[in-house]
């Protein structure tokens, strides 16, 4: 089937616009993150004034509390809300890029590394929009968007491939099912991994220390502006609960496809093996998360190992190791 060059150009343009929007959103979240400590200090001061007024005016039989008001919202507070809206807009352009890519080539649009990473980024962004949607969680967005921007940049430069038909080995009805599940699971695991990383930072520098031993400087300021450790841990767990069966089903259906294509369910191909290992690591995380003595820090480290396994599987296995999935690499 001939490729429609006009639709391919529109797809590339939508991809570039999505990248620009993600960068702008990250700048806005960074501005909000940088001023969050000032806002918290203002609110504590106002609360102290209100408490003092309450104590001074108290009389027997009657308690009067001075009204308190929140610290005035800054422009960067509003930028945080705008950043969230921009992330939604970026997801729309990312989706448009993927759909137009498929229409231009007349096939399912997840047939090479460029398209896989683009779909994975979309899954990450949508997962963030669902699980990190509350305003008090927005400080986490800058750390979600950092790998998103890096992946989009790599996809658009190093991994980019022109719109074209897929190789014959990928012409199967299993492709949309198997690859979509892998893309969705991998993208959600990225959100979970970032949440666990930030949990470890927050716990190590703030909540795992006595108040007088907490570090100052840049490290202390970064850690203190994150959501509470238990909140970050809860986000990581909830995302993994959703991503784990999705990714696992993708691995299982990949084995079914392998039997139809190559006559065996399992052949210890590097991609198959690493995907299974990754799934086992996340199973260990969920088990540790529910086991006394392993929750919190130990479980979070297991989740980070799973996140690193996803990255290793995506880049090293696809681009360096030779195997039956080598056709999914650069072309």
mmCIF file of C-alpha atoms in Angstrom:
data_model
loop_
_atom_site.group_PDB
_atom_site.id
_atom_site.type_symbol
_atom_site.label_atom_id
_atom_site.label_comp_id
_atom_site.label_asym_id
_atom_site.label_seq_id
_atom_site.Cartn_x
_atom_site.Cartn_y
_atom_site.Cartn_z
ATOM 1 C CA UNK A 1 0.000 0.000 0.000
ATOM 2 C CA UNK A 2 1.296 3.456 -0.886
ATOM 3 C CA UNK A 3 2.059 5.910 1.896
ATOM 4 C CA UNK A 4 0.179 9.219 1.970
ATOM 5 C CA UNK A 5 2.981 11.807 2.355
ATOM 6 C CA UNK A 6 0.590 14.604 3.327
ATOM 7 C CA UNK A 7 -0.827 12.679 6.270
ATOM 8 C CA UNK A 8 2.702 11.637 7.235
ATOM 9 C CA UNK A 9 3.761 15.300 7.355
ATOM 10 C CA UNK A 10 0.740 16.194 9.458
ATOM 11 C CA UNK A 11 1.647 13.354 11.818
ATOM 12 C CA UNK A 12 5.205 14.632 12.185
ATOM 13 C CA UNK A 13 3.945 18.178 12.770
ATOM 14 C CA UNK A 14 1.544 17.017 15.485
ATOM 15 C CA UNK A 15 4.405 15.121 17.132
ATOM 16 C CA UNK A 16 6.575 18.258 17.138
ATOM 17 C CA UNK A 17 3.752 20.384 18.551
ATOM 18 C CA UNK A 18 3.210 17.834 21.328
ATOM 19 C CA UNK A 19 6.911 18.034 22.197
ATOM 20 C CA UNK A 20 6.789 21.841 22.388
ATOM 21 C CA UNK A 21 3.675 21.706 24.572
ATOM 22 C CA UNK A 22 5.261 19.216 26.979
ATOM 23 C CA UNK A 23 8.336 21.439 27.316
ATOM 24 C CA UNK A 24 6.170 24.492 28.028
ATOM 25 C CA UNK A 25 4.118 22.550 30.574
ATOM 26 C CA UNK A 26 7.304 21.408 32.312
ATOM 27 C CA UNK A 27 8.502 25.026 32.545
ATOM 28 C CA UNK A 28 5.213 26.037 34.152
ATOM 29 C CA UNK A 29 5.309 23.187 36.647
ATOM 30 C CA UNK A 30 8.928 24.081 37.451
ATOM 31 C CA UNK A 31 7.874 27.641 38.242
ATOM 32 C CA UNK A 32 5.111 26.421 40.504
ATOM 33 C CA UNK A 33 7.491 23.968 42.179
ATOM 34 C CA UNK A 34 10.063 26.696 42.832
ATOM 35 C CA UNK A 35 7.554 28.916 44.672
ATOM 36 C CA UNK A 36 5.679 26.251 46.624
ATOM 37 C CA UNK A 37 7.843 26.643 49.760
ATOM 38 C CA UNK A 38 7.132 30.364 49.906
ATOM 39 C CA UNK A 39 3.399 29.727 49.768
ATOM 40 C CA UNK A 40 3.606 27.130 52.543
ATOM 41 C CA UNK A 41 5.515 29.569 54.773
ATOM 42 C CA UNK A 42 2.916 32.272 54.168
ATOM 43 C CA UNK A 43 0.105 29.904 55.140
ATOM 44 C CA UNK A 44 1.882 28.854 58.356
ATOM 45 C CA UNK A 45 2.428 32.494 59.324
ATOM 46 C CA UNK A 46 -1.230 33.323 58.733
ATOM 47 C CA UNK A 47 -2.297 30.285 60.755
ATOM 48 C CA UNK A 48 -0.066 31.435 63.622
ATOM 49 C CA UNK A 49 -1.577 34.914 63.561
ATOM 50 C CA UNK A 50 -5.071 33.417 63.621
ATOM 51 C CA UNK A 51 -4.202 31.166 66.563
ATOM 52 C CA UNK A 52 -2.742 34.097 68.495
ATOM 53 C CA UNK A 53 -5.831 36.184 67.910
ATOM 54 C CA UNK A 54 -7.999 33.316 69.090
ATOM 55 C CA UNK A 55 -6.071 32.952 72.344
ATOM 56 C CA UNK A 56 -6.101 36.674 73.058
ATOM 57 C CA UNK A 57 -9.844 37.078 72.570
ATOM 58 C CA UNK A 58 -10.986 33.980 74.447
ATOM 59 C CA UNK A 59 -13.354 34.639 77.371
ATOM 60 C CA UNK A 60 -15.030 32.251 79.874
ATOM 61 C CA UNK A 61 -17.941 30.408 78.330
ATOM 62 C CA UNK A 62 -17.203 31.646 74.849
ATOM 63 C CA UNK A 63 -14.534 30.863 72.304
ATOM 64 C CA UNK A 64 -13.946 33.089 69.351
ATOM 65 C CA UNK A 65 -11.549 32.276 66.551
ATOM 66 C CA UNK A 66 -10.150 34.914 64.269
ATOM 67 C CA UNK A 67 -10.923 34.167 60.652
ATOM 68 C CA UNK A 68 -8.011 32.843 58.652
ATOM 69 C CA UNK A 69 -7.418 33.182 54.981
ATOM 70 C CA UNK A 70 -5.102 31.213 52.692
ATOM 71 C CA UNK A 71 -1.955 32.748 51.296
ATOM 72 C CA UNK A 72 -2.563 34.742 48.174
ATOM 73 C CA UNK A 73 -2.279 32.722 44.997
ATOM 74 C CA UNK A 74 0.706 33.611 42.859
ATOM 75 C CA UNK A 75 0.979 33.603 39.107
ATOM 76 C CA UNK A 76 2.911 30.360 39.366
ATOM 77 C CA UNK A 77 -0.078 28.760 41.129
ATOM 78 C CA UNK A 78 -2.101 29.611 38.069
ATOM 79 C CA UNK A 79 0.735 28.368 35.859
ATOM 80 C CA UNK A 80 0.421 24.988 37.583
ATOM 81 C CA UNK A 81 -3.202 24.752 36.488
ATOM 82 C CA UNK A 82 -2.261 25.929 33.019
ATOM 83 C CA UNK A 83 0.513 23.341 32.933
ATOM 84 C CA UNK A 84 -2.002 20.586 33.653
ATOM 85 C CA UNK A 85 -4.230 21.882 30.849
ATOM 86 C CA UNK A 86 -1.232 21.968 28.519
ATOM 87 C CA UNK A 87 -0.433 18.342 29.337
ATOM 88 C CA UNK A 88 -3.959 17.412 28.256
ATOM 89 C CA UNK A 89 -3.496 19.405 25.057
ATOM 90 C CA UNK A 90 -0.148 17.717 24.432
ATOM 91 C CA UNK A 91 -1.799 14.314 24.827
ATOM 92 C CA UNK A 92 -4.365 15.285 22.186
ATOM 93 C CA UNK A 93 -1.619 16.208 19.717
ATOM 94 C CA UNK A 94 0.314 13.039 20.601
ATOM 95 C CA UNK A 95 -2.764 10.938 19.888
ATOM 96 C CA UNK A 96 -3.360 12.829 16.636
ATOM 97 C CA UNK A 97 0.228 12.133 15.595
ATOM 98 C CA UNK A 98 -0.199 8.395 16.200
ATOM 99 C CA UNK A 99 -3.557 8.193 14.410
ATOM 100 C CA UNK A 100 -2.311 10.180 11.408
ATOM 101 C CA UNK A 101 0.792 7.976 11.206
ATOM 102 C CA UNK A 102 -1.431 4.908 10.965
ATOM 103 C CA UNK A 103 -3.701 6.487 8.378
ATOM 104 C CA UNK A 104 -0.750 7.601 6.263
ATOM 105 C CA UNK A 105 0.623 4.054 6.031
ATOM 106 C CA UNK A 106 -2.708 2.219 6.115
ATOM 107 C CA UNK A 107 -1.726 0.066 9.087
ATOM 108 C CA UNK A 108 -1.725 -0.108 12.866
ATOM 109 C CA UNK A 109 0.625 2.704 13.986
ATOM 110 C CA UNK A 110 2.872 0.825 16.436
ATOM 111 C CA UNK A 111 5.244 -0.985 14.112
ATOM 112 C CA UNK A 112 8.699 0.392 15.001
ATOM 113 C CA UNK A 113 10.644 1.936 17.867
ATOM 114 C CA UNK A 114 9.633 5.502 17.021
ATOM 115 C CA UNK A 115 5.950 4.630 17.110
ATOM 116 C CA UNK A 116 6.299 2.395 20.178
ATOM 117 C CA UNK A 117 7.956 5.173 22.191
ATOM 118 C CA UNK A 118 5.371 7.684 20.989
ATOM 119 C CA UNK A 119 2.580 5.398 22.179
ATOM 120 C CA UNK A 120 4.378 4.733 25.454
ATOM 121 C CA UNK A 121 4.696 8.475 26.091
ATOM 122 C CA UNK A 122 0.981 8.920 25.455
ATOM 123 C CA UNK A 123 0.208 6.140 27.953
ATOM 124 C CA UNK A 124 2.481 7.811 30.518
ATOM 125 C CA UNK A 125 0.837 11.202 30.076
ATOM 126 C CA UNK A 126 -2.698 9.804 30.232
ATOM 127 C CA UNK A 127 -1.749 7.756 33.292
ATOM 128 C CA UNK A 128 -0.422 10.894 34.945
ATOM 129 C CA UNK A 129 -3.586 12.799 34.096
ATOM 130 C CA UNK A 130 -5.627 10.087 35.811
ATOM 131 C CA UNK A 131 -3.495 9.291 38.866
ATOM 132 C CA UNK A 132 -1.798 12.676 39.463
ATOM 133 C CA UNK A 133 -4.763 14.922 38.770
ATOM 134 C CA UNK A 134 -5.231 16.576 42.182
ATOM 135 C CA UNK A 135 -3.738 20.079 42.558
ATOM 136 C CA UNK A 136 -1.711 19.084 45.636
ATOM 137 C CA UNK A 137 0.039 16.376 43.580
ATOM 138 C CA UNK A 138 1.172 18.698 40.798
ATOM 139 C CA UNK A 139 4.736 19.073 42.154
ATOM 140 C CA UNK A 140 5.222 15.486 40.929
ATOM 141 C CA UNK A 141 4.467 16.478 37.339
ATOM 142 C CA UNK A 142 7.850 18.035 36.670
ATOM 143 C CA UNK A 143 9.466 14.665 37.394
ATOM 144 C CA UNK A 144 6.964 12.844 35.165
ATOM 145 C CA UNK A 145 7.467 15.270 32.295
ATOM 146 C CA UNK A 146 11.272 15.092 32.466
ATOM 147 C CA UNK A 147 11.441 11.494 31.098
ATOM 148 C CA UNK A 148 8.473 12.228 28.821
ATOM 149 C CA UNK A 149 10.317 15.121 27.170
ATOM 150 C CA UNK A 150 13.511 13.040 26.956
ATOM 151 C CA UNK A 151 11.681 10.125 25.320
ATOM 152 C CA UNK A 152 9.872 12.366 22.833
ATOM 153 C CA UNK A 153 13.177 14.002 21.913
ATOM 154 C CA UNK A 154 14.875 10.627 21.409
ATOM 155 C CA UNK A 155 11.940 9.332 19.398
ATOM 156 C CA UNK A 156 11.939 12.365 17.121
ATOM 157 C CA UNK A 157 15.693 12.348 16.520
ATOM 158 C CA UNK A 158 17.475 9.038 17.121
ATOM 159 C CA UNK A 159 14.531 6.650 16.689
ATOM 160 C CA UNK A 160 12.596 8.420 13.952
ATOM 161 C CA UNK A 161 11.489 6.296 10.984
ATOM 162 C CA UNK A 162 9.576 7.441 7.925
ATOM 163 C CA UNK A 163 5.990 6.298 7.608
ATOM 164 C CA UNK A 164 6.038 2.980 5.741
ATOM 165 C CA UNK A 165 4.326 -0.429 5.669
ATOM 166 C CA UNK A 166 5.432 -2.891 8.325
ATOM 167 C CA UNK A 167 7.658 -5.844 7.569
ATOM 168 C CA UNK A 168 5.814 -9.082 6.663
ATOM 169 C CA UNK A 169 6.495 -10.653 10.070
ATOM 170 C CA UNK A 170 4.341 -7.986 11.724
ATOM 171 C CA UNK A 171 1.344 -8.373 9.426
ATOM 172 C CA UNK A 172 -0.863 -10.150 11.923
ATOM 173 C CA UNK A 173 -4.064 -9.375 13.788
ATOM 174 C CA UNK A 174 -2.063 -10.037 16.975
ATOM 175 C CA UNK A 175 0.031 -6.893 16.449
ATOM 176 C CA UNK A 176 -2.563 -4.344 17.647
ATOM 177 C CA UNK A 177 -3.435 -6.455 20.695
ATOM 178 C CA UNK A 178 0.025 -7.510 21.852
ATOM 179 C CA UNK A 179 1.844 -4.235 21.185
ATOM 180 C CA UNK A 180 -0.942 -2.024 22.544
ATOM 181 C CA UNK A 181 -0.887 -3.897 25.847
ATOM 182 C CA UNK A 182 2.914 -3.658 26.024
ATOM 183 C CA UNK A 183 2.819 0.071 25.245
ATOM 184 C CA UNK A 184 0.098 0.794 27.794
ATOM 185 C CA UNK A 185 1.712 -1.261 30.546
ATOM 186 C CA UNK A 186 5.176 0.208 29.950
ATOM 187 C CA UNK A 187 3.861 3.768 29.927
ATOM 188 C CA UNK A 188 1.992 3.298 33.196
ATOM 189 C CA UNK A 189 5.012 1.667 34.817
ATOM 190 C CA UNK A 190 6.954 4.853 34.066
ATOM 191 C CA UNK A 191 4.517 6.851 36.220
ATOM 192 C CA UNK A 192 4.828 4.273 38.987
ATOM 193 C CA UNK A 193 8.625 4.299 38.785
ATOM 194 C CA UNK A 194 8.838 8.083 39.031
ATOM 195 C CA UNK A 195 6.513 8.065 42.050
ATOM 196 C CA UNK A 196 8.672 5.463 43.818
ATOM 197 C CA UNK A 197 11.874 7.366 43.017
ATOM 198 C CA UNK A 198 10.428 10.547 44.489
ATOM 199 C CA UNK A 199 9.152 8.561 47.479
ATOM 200 C CA UNK A 200 12.699 7.386 48.175
ATOM 201 C CA UNK A 201 14.020 10.946 47.870
ATOM 202 C CA UNK A 202 11.356 12.343 50.172
ATOM 203 C CA UNK A 203 11.743 9.554 52.725
ATOM 204 C CA UNK A 204 15.553 9.630 52.771
ATOM 205 C CA UNK A 205 15.841 13.397 53.158
ATOM 206 C CA UNK A 206 12.711 14.420 55.053
ATOM 207 C CA UNK A 207 10.391 11.859 56.620
ATOM 208 C CA UNK A 208 13.036 9.270 57.451
ATOM 209 C CA UNK A 209 15.048 11.791 59.505
ATOM 210 C CA UNK A 210 14.608 13.786 62.668
ATOM 211 C CA UNK A 211 13.654 17.382 61.966
ATOM 212 C CA UNK A 212 16.982 18.786 63.178
ATOM 213 C CA UNK A 213 18.976 16.445 60.895
ATOM 214 C CA UNK A 214 17.204 17.194 57.640
ATOM 215 C CA UNK A 215 19.478 18.637 54.960
ATOM 216 C CA UNK A 216 19.261 22.194 53.764
ATOM 217 C CA UNK A 217 20.371 23.619 50.459
ATOM 218 C CA UNK A 218 19.138 22.373 47.125
ATOM 219 C CA UNK A 219 18.517 18.795 48.275
ATOM 220 C CA UNK A 220 16.368 19.863 51.178
ATOM 221 C CA UNK A 221 14.370 22.335 49.126
ATOM 222 C CA UNK A 222 13.660 19.795 46.382
ATOM 223 C CA UNK A 223 12.601 17.051 48.797
ATOM 224 C CA UNK A 224 10.460 19.285 51.012
ATOM 225 C CA UNK A 225 8.331 20.432 48.079
ATOM 226 C CA UNK A 226 7.348 16.921 47.046
ATOM 227 C CA UNK A 227 4.039 15.399 48.165
ATOM 228 C CA UNK A 228 4.204 13.381 51.381
ATOM 229 C CA UNK A 229 6.032 10.053 51.172
ATOM 230 C CA UNK A 230 2.944 7.974 51.916
ATOM 231 C CA UNK A 231 1.083 9.785 49.123
ATOM 232 C CA UNK A 232 3.850 9.040 46.619
ATOM 233 C CA UNK A 233 3.954 5.416 47.744
ATOM 234 C CA UNK A 234 0.189 5.134 47.320
ATOM 235 C CA UNK A 235 0.363 6.564 43.780
ATOM 236 C CA UNK A 236 3.087 4.084 42.790
ATOM 237 C CA UNK A 237 1.087 1.174 44.181
ATOM 238 C CA UNK A 238 -2.192 2.152 42.533
ATOM 239 C CA UNK A 239 -0.594 2.650 39.128
ATOM 240 C CA UNK A 240 1.205 -0.690 39.362
ATOM 241 C CA UNK A 241 -2.035 -2.454 40.315
ATOM 242 C CA UNK A 242 -3.461 -1.285 36.974
ATOM 243 C CA UNK A 243 -0.330 -1.742 34.842
ATOM 244 C CA UNK A 244 0.668 -5.193 36.121
ATOM 245 C CA UNK A 245 -2.189 -7.249 34.602
ATOM 246 C CA UNK A 246 -2.074 -5.205 31.387
ATOM 247 C CA UNK A 247 1.628 -5.849 30.870
ATOM 248 C CA UNK A 248 1.278 -9.483 31.924
ATOM 249 C CA UNK A 249 -1.533 -10.055 29.443
ATOM 250 C CA UNK A 250 0.671 -8.515 26.761
ATOM 251 C CA UNK A 251 3.427 -11.029 27.560
ATOM 252 C CA UNK A 252 0.974 -13.947 27.481
ATOM 253 C CA UNK A 253 -0.581 -12.903 24.174
ATOM 254 C CA UNK A 254 2.901 -12.380 22.779
ATOM 255 C CA UNK A 255 3.545 -16.058 23.498
ATOM 256 C CA UNK A 256 0.308 -16.964 21.716
ATOM 257 C CA UNK A 257 1.418 -14.911 18.715
ATOM 258 C CA UNK A 258 4.826 -16.621 18.814
ATOM 259 C CA UNK A 259 3.154 -20.023 18.613
ATOM 260 C CA UNK A 260 1.127 -18.908 15.598
ATOM 261 C CA UNK A 261 4.136 -17.318 13.861
ATOM 262 C CA UNK A 262 7.044 -19.583 14.818
ATOM 263 C CA UNK A 263 5.401 -22.787 16.056
ATOM 264 C CA UNK A 264 6.333 -22.439 19.743
ATOM 265 C CA UNK A 265 5.019 -20.484 22.695
ATOM 266 C CA UNK A 266 8.390 -19.732 24.232
ATOM 267 C CA UNK A 267 11.913 -19.777 22.849
ATOM 268 C CA UNK A 268 13.900 -17.684 25.357
ATOM 269 C CA UNK A 269 14.283 -14.887 22.853
ATOM 270 C CA UNK A 270 15.979 -11.911 24.607
ATOM 271 C CA UNK A 271 12.860 -9.745 24.329
ATOM 272 C CA UNK A 272 10.588 -12.509 25.607
ATOM 273 C CA UNK A 273 12.917 -13.301 28.479
ATOM 274 C CA UNK A 274 13.432 -9.699 29.575
ATOM 275 C CA UNK A 275 9.715 -8.956 29.397
ATOM 276 C CA UNK A 276 9.006 -11.963 31.613
ATOM 277 C CA UNK A 277 11.743 -10.928 34.063
ATOM 278 C CA UNK A 278 10.258 -7.424 34.201
ATOM 279 C CA UNK A 279 6.823 -8.832 34.944
ATOM 280 C CA UNK A 280 8.259 -11.017 37.733
ATOM 281 C CA UNK A 281 9.988 -7.978 39.271
ATOM 282 C CA UNK A 282 6.684 -6.129 39.426
ATOM 283 C CA UNK A 283 5.014 -9.204 40.909
ATOM 284 C CA UNK A 284 7.717 -9.130 43.596
ATOM 285 C CA UNK A 285 6.976 -5.446 44.196
ATOM 286 C CA UNK A 286 3.274 -6.081 44.714
ATOM 287 C CA UNK A 287 4.066 -8.982 47.047
ATOM 288 C CA UNK A 288 6.559 -6.876 49.008
ATOM 289 C CA UNK A 289 4.086 -4.015 49.205
ATOM 290 C CA UNK A 290 1.654 -6.338 50.993
ATOM 291 C CA UNK A 291 4.269 -7.951 53.279
ATOM 292 C CA UNK A 292 5.103 -6.607 56.731
ATOM 293 C CA UNK A 293 8.721 -5.503 56.952
ATOM 294 C CA UNK A 294 9.009 -5.018 53.191
ATOM 295 C CA UNK A 295 6.593 -2.181 52.650
ATOM 296 C CA UNK A 296 7.734 1.372 52.001
ATOM 297 C CA UNK A 297 11.468 1.622 51.262
ATOM 298 C CA UNK A 298 12.270 -1.983 50.310
ATOM 299 C CA UNK A 299 9.205 -2.300 48.109
ATOM 300 C CA UNK A 300 9.949 1.056 46.484
ATOM 301 C CA UNK A 301 13.446 -0.100 45.549
ATOM 302 C CA UNK A 302 11.968 -3.194 43.892
ATOM 303 C CA UNK A 303 9.638 -0.933 41.924
ATOM 304 C CA UNK A 304 12.599 1.165 40.800
ATOM 305 C CA UNK A 305 14.354 -2.014 39.632
ATOM 306 C CA UNK A 306 11.250 -2.820 37.583
ATOM 307 C CA UNK A 307 11.326 0.656 36.076
ATOM 308 C CA UNK A 308 14.993 0.206 35.107
ATOM 309 C CA UNK A 309 14.110 -3.173 33.578
ATOM 310 C CA UNK A 310 11.493 -1.455 31.400
ATOM 311 C CA UNK A 311 14.082 1.043 30.154
ATOM 312 C CA UNK A 312 16.685 -1.687 29.602
ATOM 313 C CA UNK A 313 14.184 -3.797 27.688
ATOM 314 C CA UNK A 314 13.107 -0.840 25.571
ATOM 315 C CA UNK A 315 16.508 0.390 24.466
ATOM 316 C CA UNK A 316 19.243 -2.202 25.046
ATOM 317 C CA UNK A 317 17.283 -5.320 24.062
ATOM 318 C CA UNK A 318 15.692 -3.665 21.023
ATOM 319 C CA UNK A 319 18.725 -1.785 19.744
ATOM 320 C CA UNK A 320 21.771 -3.812 20.815
ATOM 321 C CA UNK A 321 20.874 -7.470 21.358
ATOM 322 C CA UNK A 322 20.105 -9.599 18.309
ATOM 323 C CA UNK A 323 16.929 -11.651 18.436
ATOM 324 C CA UNK A 324 13.563 -12.353 16.873
ATOM 325 C CA UNK A 325 12.380 -8.875 17.871
ATOM 326 C CA UNK A 326 15.243 -7.114 16.111
ATOM 327 C CA UNK A 327 12.865 -6.008 13.342
ATOM 328 C CA UNK A 328 11.189 -3.779 15.954
ATOM 329 C CA UNK A 329 14.278 -1.601 16.208
ATOM 330 C CA UNK A 330 15.495 1.211 14.031
ATOM 331 C CA UNK A 331 14.580 1.059 10.373
#
